[in-house]
GROMACS .gro file of C-alpha atoms in nm:
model
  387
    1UNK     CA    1   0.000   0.000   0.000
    2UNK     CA    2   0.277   0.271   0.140
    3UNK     CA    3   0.381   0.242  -0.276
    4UNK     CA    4   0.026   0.370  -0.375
    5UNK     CA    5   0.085   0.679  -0.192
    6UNK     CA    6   0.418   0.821  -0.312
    7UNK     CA    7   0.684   0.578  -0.142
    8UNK     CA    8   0.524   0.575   0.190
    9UNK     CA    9   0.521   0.897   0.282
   10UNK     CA   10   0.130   0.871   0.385
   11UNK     CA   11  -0.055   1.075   0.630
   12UNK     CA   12  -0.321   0.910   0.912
   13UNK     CA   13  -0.582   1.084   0.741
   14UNK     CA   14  -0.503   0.912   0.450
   15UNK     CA   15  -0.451   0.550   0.612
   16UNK     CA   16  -0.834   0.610   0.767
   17UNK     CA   17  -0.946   0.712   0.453
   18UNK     CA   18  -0.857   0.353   0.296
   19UNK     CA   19  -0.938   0.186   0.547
   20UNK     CA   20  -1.272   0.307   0.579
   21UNK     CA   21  -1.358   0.275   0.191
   22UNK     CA   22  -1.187  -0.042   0.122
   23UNK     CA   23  -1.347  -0.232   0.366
   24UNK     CA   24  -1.106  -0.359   0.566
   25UNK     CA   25  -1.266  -0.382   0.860
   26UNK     CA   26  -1.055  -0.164   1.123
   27UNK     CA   27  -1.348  -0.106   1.295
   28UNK     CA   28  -1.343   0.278   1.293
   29UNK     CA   29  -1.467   0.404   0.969
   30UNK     CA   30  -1.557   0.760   0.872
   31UNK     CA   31  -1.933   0.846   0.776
   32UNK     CA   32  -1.995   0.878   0.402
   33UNK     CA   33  -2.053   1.204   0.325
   34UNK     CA   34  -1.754   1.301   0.547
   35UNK     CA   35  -1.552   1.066   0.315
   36UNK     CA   36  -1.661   1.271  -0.008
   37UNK     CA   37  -1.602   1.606   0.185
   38UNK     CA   38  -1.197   1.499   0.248
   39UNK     CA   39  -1.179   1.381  -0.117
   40UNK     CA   40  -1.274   1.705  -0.228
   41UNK     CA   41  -0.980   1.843  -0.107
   42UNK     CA   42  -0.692   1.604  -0.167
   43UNK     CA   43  -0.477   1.707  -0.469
   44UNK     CA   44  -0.548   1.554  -0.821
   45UNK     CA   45  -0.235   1.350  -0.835
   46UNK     CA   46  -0.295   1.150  -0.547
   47UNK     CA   47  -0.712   1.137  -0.628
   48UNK     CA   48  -0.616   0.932  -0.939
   49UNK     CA   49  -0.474   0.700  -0.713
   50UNK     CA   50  -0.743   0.662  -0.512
   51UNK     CA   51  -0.902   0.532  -0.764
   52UNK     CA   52  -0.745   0.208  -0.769
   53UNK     CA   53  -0.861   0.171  -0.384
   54UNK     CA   54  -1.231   0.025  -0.446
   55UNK     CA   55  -1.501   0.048  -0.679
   56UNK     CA   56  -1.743   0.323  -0.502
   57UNK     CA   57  -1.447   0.525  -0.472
   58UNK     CA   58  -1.348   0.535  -0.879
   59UNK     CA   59  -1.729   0.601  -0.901
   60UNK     CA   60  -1.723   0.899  -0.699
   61UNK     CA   61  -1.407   0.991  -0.836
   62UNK     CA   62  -1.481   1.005  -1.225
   63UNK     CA   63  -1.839   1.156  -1.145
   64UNK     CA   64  -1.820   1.459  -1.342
   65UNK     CA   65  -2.009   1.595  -0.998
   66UNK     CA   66  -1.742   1.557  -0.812
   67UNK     CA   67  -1.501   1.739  -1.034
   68UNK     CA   68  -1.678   2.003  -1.021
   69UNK     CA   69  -1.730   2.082  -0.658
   70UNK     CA   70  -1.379   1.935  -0.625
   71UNK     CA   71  -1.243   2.257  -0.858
   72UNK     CA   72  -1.411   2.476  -0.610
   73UNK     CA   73  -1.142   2.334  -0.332
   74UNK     CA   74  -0.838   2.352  -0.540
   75UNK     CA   75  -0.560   2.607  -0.466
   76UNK     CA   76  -0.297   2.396  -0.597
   77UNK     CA   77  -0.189   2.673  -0.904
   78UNK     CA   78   0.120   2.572  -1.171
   79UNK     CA   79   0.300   2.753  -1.411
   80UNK     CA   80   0.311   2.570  -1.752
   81UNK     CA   81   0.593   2.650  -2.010
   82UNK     CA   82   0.517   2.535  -2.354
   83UNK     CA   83   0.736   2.484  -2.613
   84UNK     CA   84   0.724   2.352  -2.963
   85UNK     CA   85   0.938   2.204  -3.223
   86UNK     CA   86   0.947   2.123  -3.592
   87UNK     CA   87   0.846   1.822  -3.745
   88UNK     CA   88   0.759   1.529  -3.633
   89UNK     CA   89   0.525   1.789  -3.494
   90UNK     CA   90   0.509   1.750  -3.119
   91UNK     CA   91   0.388   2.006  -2.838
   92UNK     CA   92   0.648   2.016  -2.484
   93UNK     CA   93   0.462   2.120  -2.181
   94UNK     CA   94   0.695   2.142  -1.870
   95UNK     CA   95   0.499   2.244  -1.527
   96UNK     CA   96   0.605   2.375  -1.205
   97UNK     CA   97   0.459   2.468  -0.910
   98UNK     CA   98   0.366   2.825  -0.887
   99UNK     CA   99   0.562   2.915  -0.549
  100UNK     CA  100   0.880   2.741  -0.696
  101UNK     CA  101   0.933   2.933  -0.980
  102UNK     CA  102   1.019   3.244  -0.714
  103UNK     CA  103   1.311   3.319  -0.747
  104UNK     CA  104   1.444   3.026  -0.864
  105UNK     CA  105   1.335   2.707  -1.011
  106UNK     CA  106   1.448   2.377  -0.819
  107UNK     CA  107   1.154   2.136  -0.843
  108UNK     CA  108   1.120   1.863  -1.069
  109UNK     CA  109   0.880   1.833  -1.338
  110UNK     CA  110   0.724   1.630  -1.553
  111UNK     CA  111   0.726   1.705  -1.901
  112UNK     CA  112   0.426   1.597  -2.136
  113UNK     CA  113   0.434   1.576  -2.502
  114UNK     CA  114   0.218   1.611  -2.709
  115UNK     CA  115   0.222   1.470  -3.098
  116UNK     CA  116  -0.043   1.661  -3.339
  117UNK     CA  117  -0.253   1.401  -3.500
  118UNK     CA  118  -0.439   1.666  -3.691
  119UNK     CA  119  -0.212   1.763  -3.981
  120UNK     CA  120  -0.156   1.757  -4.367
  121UNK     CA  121   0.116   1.896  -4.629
  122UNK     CA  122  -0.044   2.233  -4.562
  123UNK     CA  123   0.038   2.200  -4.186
  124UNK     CA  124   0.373   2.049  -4.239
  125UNK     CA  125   0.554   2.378  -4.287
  126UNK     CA  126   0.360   2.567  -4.030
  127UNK     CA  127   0.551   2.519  -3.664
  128UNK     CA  128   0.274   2.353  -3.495
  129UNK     CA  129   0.058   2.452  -3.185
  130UNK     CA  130   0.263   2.761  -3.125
  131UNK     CA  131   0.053   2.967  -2.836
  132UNK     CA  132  -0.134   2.932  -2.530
  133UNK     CA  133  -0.494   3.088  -2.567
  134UNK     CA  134  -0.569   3.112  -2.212
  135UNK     CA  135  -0.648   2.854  -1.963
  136UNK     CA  136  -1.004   2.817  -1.764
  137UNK     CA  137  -1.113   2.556  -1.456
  138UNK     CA  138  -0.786   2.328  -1.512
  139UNK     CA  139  -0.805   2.316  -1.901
  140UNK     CA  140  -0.555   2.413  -2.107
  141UNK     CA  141  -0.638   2.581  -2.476
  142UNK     CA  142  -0.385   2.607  -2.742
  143UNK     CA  143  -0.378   2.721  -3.060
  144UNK     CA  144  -0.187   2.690  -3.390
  145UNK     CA  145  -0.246   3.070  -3.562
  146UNK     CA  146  -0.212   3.027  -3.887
  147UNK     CA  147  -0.351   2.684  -3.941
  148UNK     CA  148  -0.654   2.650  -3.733
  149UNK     CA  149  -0.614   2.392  -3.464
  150UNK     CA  150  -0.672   2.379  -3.193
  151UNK     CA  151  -0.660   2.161  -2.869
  152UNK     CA  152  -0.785   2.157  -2.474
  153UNK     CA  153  -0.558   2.034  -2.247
  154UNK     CA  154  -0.602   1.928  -1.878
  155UNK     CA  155  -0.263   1.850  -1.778
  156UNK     CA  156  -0.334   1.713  -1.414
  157UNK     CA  157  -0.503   1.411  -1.585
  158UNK     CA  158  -0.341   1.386  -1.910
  159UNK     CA  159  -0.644   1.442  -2.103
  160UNK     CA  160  -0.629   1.596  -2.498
  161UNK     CA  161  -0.896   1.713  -2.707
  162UNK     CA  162  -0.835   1.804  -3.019
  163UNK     CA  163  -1.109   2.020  -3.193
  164UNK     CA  164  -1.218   2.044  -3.548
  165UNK     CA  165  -1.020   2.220  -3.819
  166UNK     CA  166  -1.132   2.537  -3.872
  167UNK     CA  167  -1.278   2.562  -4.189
  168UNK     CA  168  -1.077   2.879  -4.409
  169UNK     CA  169  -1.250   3.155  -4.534
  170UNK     CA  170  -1.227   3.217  -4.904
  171UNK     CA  171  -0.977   3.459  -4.995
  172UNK     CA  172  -0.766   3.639  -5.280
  173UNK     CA  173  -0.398   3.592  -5.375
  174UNK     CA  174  -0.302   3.910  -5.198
  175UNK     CA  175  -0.488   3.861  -4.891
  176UNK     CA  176  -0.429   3.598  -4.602
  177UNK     CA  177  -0.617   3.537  -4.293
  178UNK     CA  178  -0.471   3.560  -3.947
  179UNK     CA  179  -0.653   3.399  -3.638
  180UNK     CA  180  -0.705   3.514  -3.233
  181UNK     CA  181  -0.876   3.244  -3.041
  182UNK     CA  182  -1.009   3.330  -2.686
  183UNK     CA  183  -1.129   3.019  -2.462
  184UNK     CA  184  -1.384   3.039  -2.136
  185UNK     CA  185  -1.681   2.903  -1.980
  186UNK     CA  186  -2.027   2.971  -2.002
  187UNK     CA  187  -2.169   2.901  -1.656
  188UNK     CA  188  -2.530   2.938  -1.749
  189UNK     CA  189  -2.519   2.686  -1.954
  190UNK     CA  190  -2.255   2.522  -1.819
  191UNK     CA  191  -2.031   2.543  -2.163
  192UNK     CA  192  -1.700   2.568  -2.201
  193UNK     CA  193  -1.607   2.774  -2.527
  194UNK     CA  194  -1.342   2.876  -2.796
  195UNK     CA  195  -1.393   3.200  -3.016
  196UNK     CA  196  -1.181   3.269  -3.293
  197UNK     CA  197  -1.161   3.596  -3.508
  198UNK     CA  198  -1.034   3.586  -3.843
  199UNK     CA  199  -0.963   3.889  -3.983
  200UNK     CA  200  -0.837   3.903  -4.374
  201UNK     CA  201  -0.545   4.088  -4.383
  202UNK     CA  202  -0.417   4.278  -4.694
  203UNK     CA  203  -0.051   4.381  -4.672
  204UNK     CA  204   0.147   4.636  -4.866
  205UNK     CA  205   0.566   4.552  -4.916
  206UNK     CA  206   0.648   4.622  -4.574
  207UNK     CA  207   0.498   4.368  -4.353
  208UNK     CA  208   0.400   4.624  -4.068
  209UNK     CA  209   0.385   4.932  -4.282
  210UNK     CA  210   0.055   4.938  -4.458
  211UNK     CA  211  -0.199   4.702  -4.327
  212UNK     CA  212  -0.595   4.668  -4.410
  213UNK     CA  213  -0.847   4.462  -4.265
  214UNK     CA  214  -1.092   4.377  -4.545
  215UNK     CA  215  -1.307   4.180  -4.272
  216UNK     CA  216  -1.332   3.998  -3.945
  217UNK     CA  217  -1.548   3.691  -3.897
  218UNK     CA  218  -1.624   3.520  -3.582
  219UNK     CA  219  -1.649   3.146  -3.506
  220UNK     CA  220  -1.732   2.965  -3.239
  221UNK     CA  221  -1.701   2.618  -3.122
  222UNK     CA  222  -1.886   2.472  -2.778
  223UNK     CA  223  -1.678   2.157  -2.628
  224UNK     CA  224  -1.894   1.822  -2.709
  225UNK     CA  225  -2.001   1.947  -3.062
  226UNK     CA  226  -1.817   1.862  -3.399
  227UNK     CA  227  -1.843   2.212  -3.521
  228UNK     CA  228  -1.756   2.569  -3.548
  229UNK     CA  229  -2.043   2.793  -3.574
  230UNK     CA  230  -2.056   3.159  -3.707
  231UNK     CA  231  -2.155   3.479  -3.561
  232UNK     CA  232  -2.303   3.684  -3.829
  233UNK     CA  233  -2.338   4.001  -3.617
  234UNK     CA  234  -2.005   4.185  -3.544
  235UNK     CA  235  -2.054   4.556  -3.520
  236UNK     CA  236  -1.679   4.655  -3.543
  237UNK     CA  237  -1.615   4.574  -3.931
  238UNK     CA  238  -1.247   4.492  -3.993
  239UNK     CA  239  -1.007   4.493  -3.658
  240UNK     CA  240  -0.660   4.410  -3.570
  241UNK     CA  241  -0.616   4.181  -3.282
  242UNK     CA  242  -0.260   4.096  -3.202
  243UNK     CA  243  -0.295   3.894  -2.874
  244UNK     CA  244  -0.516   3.613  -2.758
  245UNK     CA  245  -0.880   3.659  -2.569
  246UNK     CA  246  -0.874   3.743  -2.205
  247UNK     CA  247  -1.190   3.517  -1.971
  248UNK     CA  248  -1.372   3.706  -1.708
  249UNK     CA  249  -1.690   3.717  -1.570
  250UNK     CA  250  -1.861   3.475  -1.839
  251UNK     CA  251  -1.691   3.691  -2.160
  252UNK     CA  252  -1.379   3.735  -2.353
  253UNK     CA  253  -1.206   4.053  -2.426
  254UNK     CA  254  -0.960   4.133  -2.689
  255UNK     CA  255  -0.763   4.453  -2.734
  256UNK     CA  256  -0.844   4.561  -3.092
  257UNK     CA  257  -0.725   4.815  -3.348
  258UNK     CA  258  -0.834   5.013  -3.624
  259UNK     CA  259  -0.884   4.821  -3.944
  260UNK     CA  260  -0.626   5.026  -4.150
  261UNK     CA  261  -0.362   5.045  -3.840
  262UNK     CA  262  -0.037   4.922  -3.808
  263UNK     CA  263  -0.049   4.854  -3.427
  264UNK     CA  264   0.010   5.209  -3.337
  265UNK     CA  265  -0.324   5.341  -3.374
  266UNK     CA  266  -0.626   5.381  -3.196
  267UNK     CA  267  -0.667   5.079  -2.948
  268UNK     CA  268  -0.984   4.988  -2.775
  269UNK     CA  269  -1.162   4.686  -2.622
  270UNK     CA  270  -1.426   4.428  -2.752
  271UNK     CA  271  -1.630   4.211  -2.513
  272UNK     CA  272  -1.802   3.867  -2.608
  273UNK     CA  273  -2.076   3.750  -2.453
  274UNK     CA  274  -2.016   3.359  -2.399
  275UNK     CA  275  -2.422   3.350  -2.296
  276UNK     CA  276  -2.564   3.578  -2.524
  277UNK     CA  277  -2.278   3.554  -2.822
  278UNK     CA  278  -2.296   3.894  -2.844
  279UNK     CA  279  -2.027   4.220  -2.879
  280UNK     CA  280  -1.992   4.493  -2.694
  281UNK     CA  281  -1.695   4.767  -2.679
  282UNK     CA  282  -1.553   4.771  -2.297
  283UNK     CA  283  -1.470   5.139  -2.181
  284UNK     CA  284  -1.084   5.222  -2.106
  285UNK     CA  285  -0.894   5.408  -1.824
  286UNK     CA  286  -0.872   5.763  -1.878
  287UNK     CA  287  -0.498   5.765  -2.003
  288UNK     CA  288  -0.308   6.025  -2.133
  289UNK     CA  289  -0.248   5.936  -2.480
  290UNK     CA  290  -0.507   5.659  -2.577
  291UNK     CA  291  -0.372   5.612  -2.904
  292UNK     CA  292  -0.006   5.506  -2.799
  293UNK     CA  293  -0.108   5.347  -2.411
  294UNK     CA  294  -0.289   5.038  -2.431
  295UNK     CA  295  -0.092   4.709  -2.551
  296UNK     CA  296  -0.169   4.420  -2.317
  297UNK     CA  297  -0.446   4.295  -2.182
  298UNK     CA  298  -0.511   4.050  -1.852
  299UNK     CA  299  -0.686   3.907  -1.606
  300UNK     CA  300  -0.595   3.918  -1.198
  301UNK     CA  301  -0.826   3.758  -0.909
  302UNK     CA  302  -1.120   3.748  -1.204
  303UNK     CA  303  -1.052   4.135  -1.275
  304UNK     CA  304  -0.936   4.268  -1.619
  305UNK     CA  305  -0.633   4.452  -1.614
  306UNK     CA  306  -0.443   4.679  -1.870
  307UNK     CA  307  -0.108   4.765  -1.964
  308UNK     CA  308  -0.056   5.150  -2.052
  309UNK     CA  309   0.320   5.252  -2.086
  310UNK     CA  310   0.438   5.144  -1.770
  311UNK     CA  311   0.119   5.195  -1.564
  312UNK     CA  312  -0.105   4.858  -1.470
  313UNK     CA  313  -0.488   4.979  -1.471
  314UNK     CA  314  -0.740   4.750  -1.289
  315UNK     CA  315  -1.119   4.704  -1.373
  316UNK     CA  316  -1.237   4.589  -1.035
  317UNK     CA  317  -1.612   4.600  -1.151
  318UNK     CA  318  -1.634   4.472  -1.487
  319UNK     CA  319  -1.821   4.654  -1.792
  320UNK     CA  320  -1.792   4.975  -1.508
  321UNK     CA  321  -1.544   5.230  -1.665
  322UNK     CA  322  -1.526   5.455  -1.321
  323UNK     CA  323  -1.419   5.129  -1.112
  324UNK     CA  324  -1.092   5.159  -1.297
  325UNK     CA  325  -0.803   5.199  -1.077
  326UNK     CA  326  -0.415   5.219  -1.134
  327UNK     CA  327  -0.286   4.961  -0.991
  328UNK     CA  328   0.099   4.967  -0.969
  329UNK     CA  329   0.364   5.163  -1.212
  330UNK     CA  330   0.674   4.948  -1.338
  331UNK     CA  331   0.974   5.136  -1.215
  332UNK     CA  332   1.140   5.078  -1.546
  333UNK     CA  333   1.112   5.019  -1.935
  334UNK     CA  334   1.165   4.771  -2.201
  335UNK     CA  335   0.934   4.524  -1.947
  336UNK     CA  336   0.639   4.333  -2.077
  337UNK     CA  337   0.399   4.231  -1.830
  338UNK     CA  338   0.350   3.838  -1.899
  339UNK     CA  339   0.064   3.797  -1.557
  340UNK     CA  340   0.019   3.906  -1.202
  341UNK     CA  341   0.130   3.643  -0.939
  342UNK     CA  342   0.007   3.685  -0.556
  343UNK     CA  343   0.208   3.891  -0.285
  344UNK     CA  344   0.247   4.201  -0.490
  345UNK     CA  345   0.453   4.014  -0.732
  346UNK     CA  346   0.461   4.065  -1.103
  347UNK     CA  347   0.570   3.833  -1.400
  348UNK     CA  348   0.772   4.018  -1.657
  349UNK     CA  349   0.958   3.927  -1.973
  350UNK     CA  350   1.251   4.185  -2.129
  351UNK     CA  351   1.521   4.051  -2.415
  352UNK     CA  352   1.476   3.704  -2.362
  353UNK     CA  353   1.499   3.664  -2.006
  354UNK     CA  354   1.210   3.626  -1.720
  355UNK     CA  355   1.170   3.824  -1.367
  356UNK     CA  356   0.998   3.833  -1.060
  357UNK     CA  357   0.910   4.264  -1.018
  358UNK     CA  358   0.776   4.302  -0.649
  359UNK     CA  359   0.578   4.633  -0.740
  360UNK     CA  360   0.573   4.748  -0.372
  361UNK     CA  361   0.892   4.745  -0.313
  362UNK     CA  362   1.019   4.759  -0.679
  363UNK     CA  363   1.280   4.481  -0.675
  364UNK     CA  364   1.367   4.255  -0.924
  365UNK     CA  365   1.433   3.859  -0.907
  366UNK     CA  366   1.520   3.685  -1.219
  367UNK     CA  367   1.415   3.326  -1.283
  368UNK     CA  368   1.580   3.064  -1.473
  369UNK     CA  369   1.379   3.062  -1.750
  370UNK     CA  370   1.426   3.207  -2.103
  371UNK     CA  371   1.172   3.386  -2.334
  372UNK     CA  372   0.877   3.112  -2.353
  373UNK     CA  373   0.536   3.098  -2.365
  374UNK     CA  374   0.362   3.049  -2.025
  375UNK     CA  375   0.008   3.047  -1.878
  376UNK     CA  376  -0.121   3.006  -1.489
  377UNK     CA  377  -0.366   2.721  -1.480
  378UNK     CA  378  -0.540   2.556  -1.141
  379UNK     CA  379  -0.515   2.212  -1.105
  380UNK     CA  380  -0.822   2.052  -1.176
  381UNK     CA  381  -1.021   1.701  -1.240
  382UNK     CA  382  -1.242   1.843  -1.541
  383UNK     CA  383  -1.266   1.647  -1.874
  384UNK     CA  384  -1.208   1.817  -2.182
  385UNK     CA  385  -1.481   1.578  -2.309
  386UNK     CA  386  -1.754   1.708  -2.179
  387UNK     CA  387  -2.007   1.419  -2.090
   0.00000   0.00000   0.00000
C-alpha cells in the first residue's frame, strides 16, 4: 500500500481514509458524506490514485459531480511552459509549481508531449501549436495561428482534445487570414467555449507598414459538438487583434485596433458574450495618450487589467469604466507584463529573459527561465470531453 501513496510517505488521514472505503474492517470508519467532503480536497495526483482503492471510490471519483465541486477546493496553481518544435510535430509542456518558480526554479517536473494528429502537407511547414490561448477551470487551450487547430488540455489528468479544423475563409492571392482564439466558460449553460476571429489581412511591401483589414469573422465552437459555428453580427467591421482573448466574468475581451492600423493606432476593447454571443466595446482608463497606451491585456483575481506605458490599470467591476483603478507603475522600461502572481509580485519578460518585479517594493528577481510561452492554470479534475 505505502507504494500507492508516493513511497510511503502517507498521512493518518489518509490511512483512515482507505481503510474506511476499502473495507477492511478496522473497525473505525468515517461516515460517508464526510468521506466525499476529504476527497474534495486532496490534490489531483494522489485522487487518481485513489481510484485504484475500491469500486465506489473510482465512481465517486470520475463523477463529473465531483469534479466540479472538487475545482471549487483547489488552490494547488502551476506555471506551464510550452514549447514547440518542428516536425515530427510535437507540443512540450513542462509544469512547475507556482511558489517554486520564485526566485528560482528547483523542483522537478514532468514534461508531457504532445504529438499533433491533426495535420496535412499544408500544416507540415507551419511550426505547430505555437501559443497558449488562455487557460479556464484546469483546461488548457492552445492554438496553432495560422492553421486552425486547436486543442484543450487538462494536464493534471493527461487528457487531450483536439477540436475540429477550422474551416478557411475564401480569400484572394493578396490577402491571407490571421486567427485570435479566446477560450472560457459559459456558466449558465454550463459550456465551455473557444472563439476565434479571423480577420483578412491585406498587406502592402512592408509587412507592418501598410496594413488593411478587409473583414473579421467570428467562429465559435462549444466543447462536445463537432463544429464551429458563425456569428453573423459583429458591429466593429475589420479589426486588428494581435494577442489572444482574455476570460472574465462569463466573456472574452480582446484589445483591438483600427482596421487600416499598423499597431500604433487607436486601441480599444471588444467584449463577447459567452451566454448571449454577443459584442460589446468595454470602456478604457482615462490615459493620457489613448492612441499610444494600451498594448496588453489581462486578467488578476477574475478582474481585467491593462497595460498603458508602464502603468497597470485595474477594472475591479467589470463593464464599469469609473471602477478603474491604477494599480501599480513598473519602475522601469523595455518590461512586458506576462501575468500578475500573488504577494504584490509581477511576472515580466525583457530581451529574452524572465523576472519576478515586487511592485511594492520595486525589486527585481530573475528566474531561470528564457523567453517562452507560459500560462497560470489551477489544477483541476475536469474532462475536456464534456459528458
Amino acid at each position: 500500500m505505502a507504494s500507492l501513496f508516493n513511497g510511503g510517505s502517507v498521512s493518518p488521514l489518509t490511512l483512515t481514509l482507505f481503510s474506511s472505503g476499502s473495507g477492511s474492517g478496522s473497525g473505525e470508519s468515517l461516515p460517508f458524506d464526510l468521506i466525499v467532503e476529504i476527497l474534495y480536497r486532496l490534490p489531483v495526483k494522489l485522487l487518481l490514485q485513489l481510484r485504484c482503492v475500491c469500486k465506489s471510490w473510482n465512481f465517486i471519483i470520475s463523477d463529473p459531480k465531483f469534479a466540479r465541486k472538487h475545482l471549487t477546493h483547489s488552490t494547488t496553481l502551476g506555471l506551464h511552459l510550452l514549447s514547440c518544435f518542428k516536425p515530427p510535430h510535437k507540443c512540450s509542456l513542462k509544469p512547475y509549481l507556482l511558489h517554486a518558480v520564485i526566485p528560482n526554479v528547483t523542483t522537478n517536473f514532468t514534461r508531457t508531449v504532445y504529438p499533433h494528429n491533426n495535420f496535412n502537407g499544408y500544416y507540415y511547414i507551419l511550426t505547430g501549436l505555437n501559443c497558449f490561448v488562455g487557460s479556464c477551470h484546469g483546461l488548457l487551450c492552445l492554438s496553432n495561428h495560422f492553421g486552425g487547430l486547436v486543442i484543450i488540455w487538462n494536464p493534471s489528468i493527461r487528457k487531450i482534445n483536439e477540436l475540429p479544423l477550422i474551416q478557411m475563409p475564401k480569400t484572394s492571392g493578396a490577402i491571407r487570414v490571421e486567427y485570435s482564439f479566446g477560450f472560457g466558460y459559459d456558466h449558465v449553460n454550463d459550456d465551455y467555449k473557444v472563439v476565434v476571429l479571423l480577420s483578412s489581412i491585406l498587406f502592402d511591401n512592408n509587412y507592418y507598414m501598410g496594413i488593411y483589414v478587409e473583414k473579421t469573422q467570428v467562429k465559435v465552437h462549444t466543447l462536445g459538438t463537432d463544429y464551429w459555428k458563425s456569428i453573423p453580427d459583429f458591429p466593429f467591421g475589420g479589426i486588428l487583434v494581435r494577442d489572444s482573448g482574455q476570460f472574465v466574468s462569463g466573456t472574452i475581451n480582446w484589445l483591438a485596433y483600427d482596421k487600416n492600423s499598423n499597431w500604433e493606432g487607436h486601441s480599444f476593447i471588444i467584449s463577447f458574450d459567452l451566454k448571449k454571443e454577443c459584442f460589446r466595446q468595454i470602456l478604457q482608463p482615462d490615459y493620457e495618450d489613448i492612441r499610444a497606451s494600451a498594448r496588453q491585456l489581462g486578467v488578476w483575481k477574475d478582474c481585467m487589467w491593462v497595460v498603458s506605458g508602464r502603468d497597470v490599470w485595474l477594472m475591479k467591476e467589470y463593464g464599469n469604466k469609473e471602477s478603474w483603478t491604477k494599480l501599480f507603475t513598473i519602475s522601469c522600461d523595455f518590461w512586458k507584463v506576462k501575468n500578475i502572481l500573488e504577494d504584490d509580485q509581477v511576472l515580466l519578460e525583457s530581451n529574452e529573459k524572465m523576472s519576478v518585479y515586487n511592485f511594492k517594493n520595486h525589486t527585481f528577481k530573475f528566474t531561470k527561465f528564457g523567453r517562452c510561452q507560459e500560462e497560470i492554470c489551477v489544477e483541476s479534475l475536469i474532462s475536456p470531453f464534456p459528458p
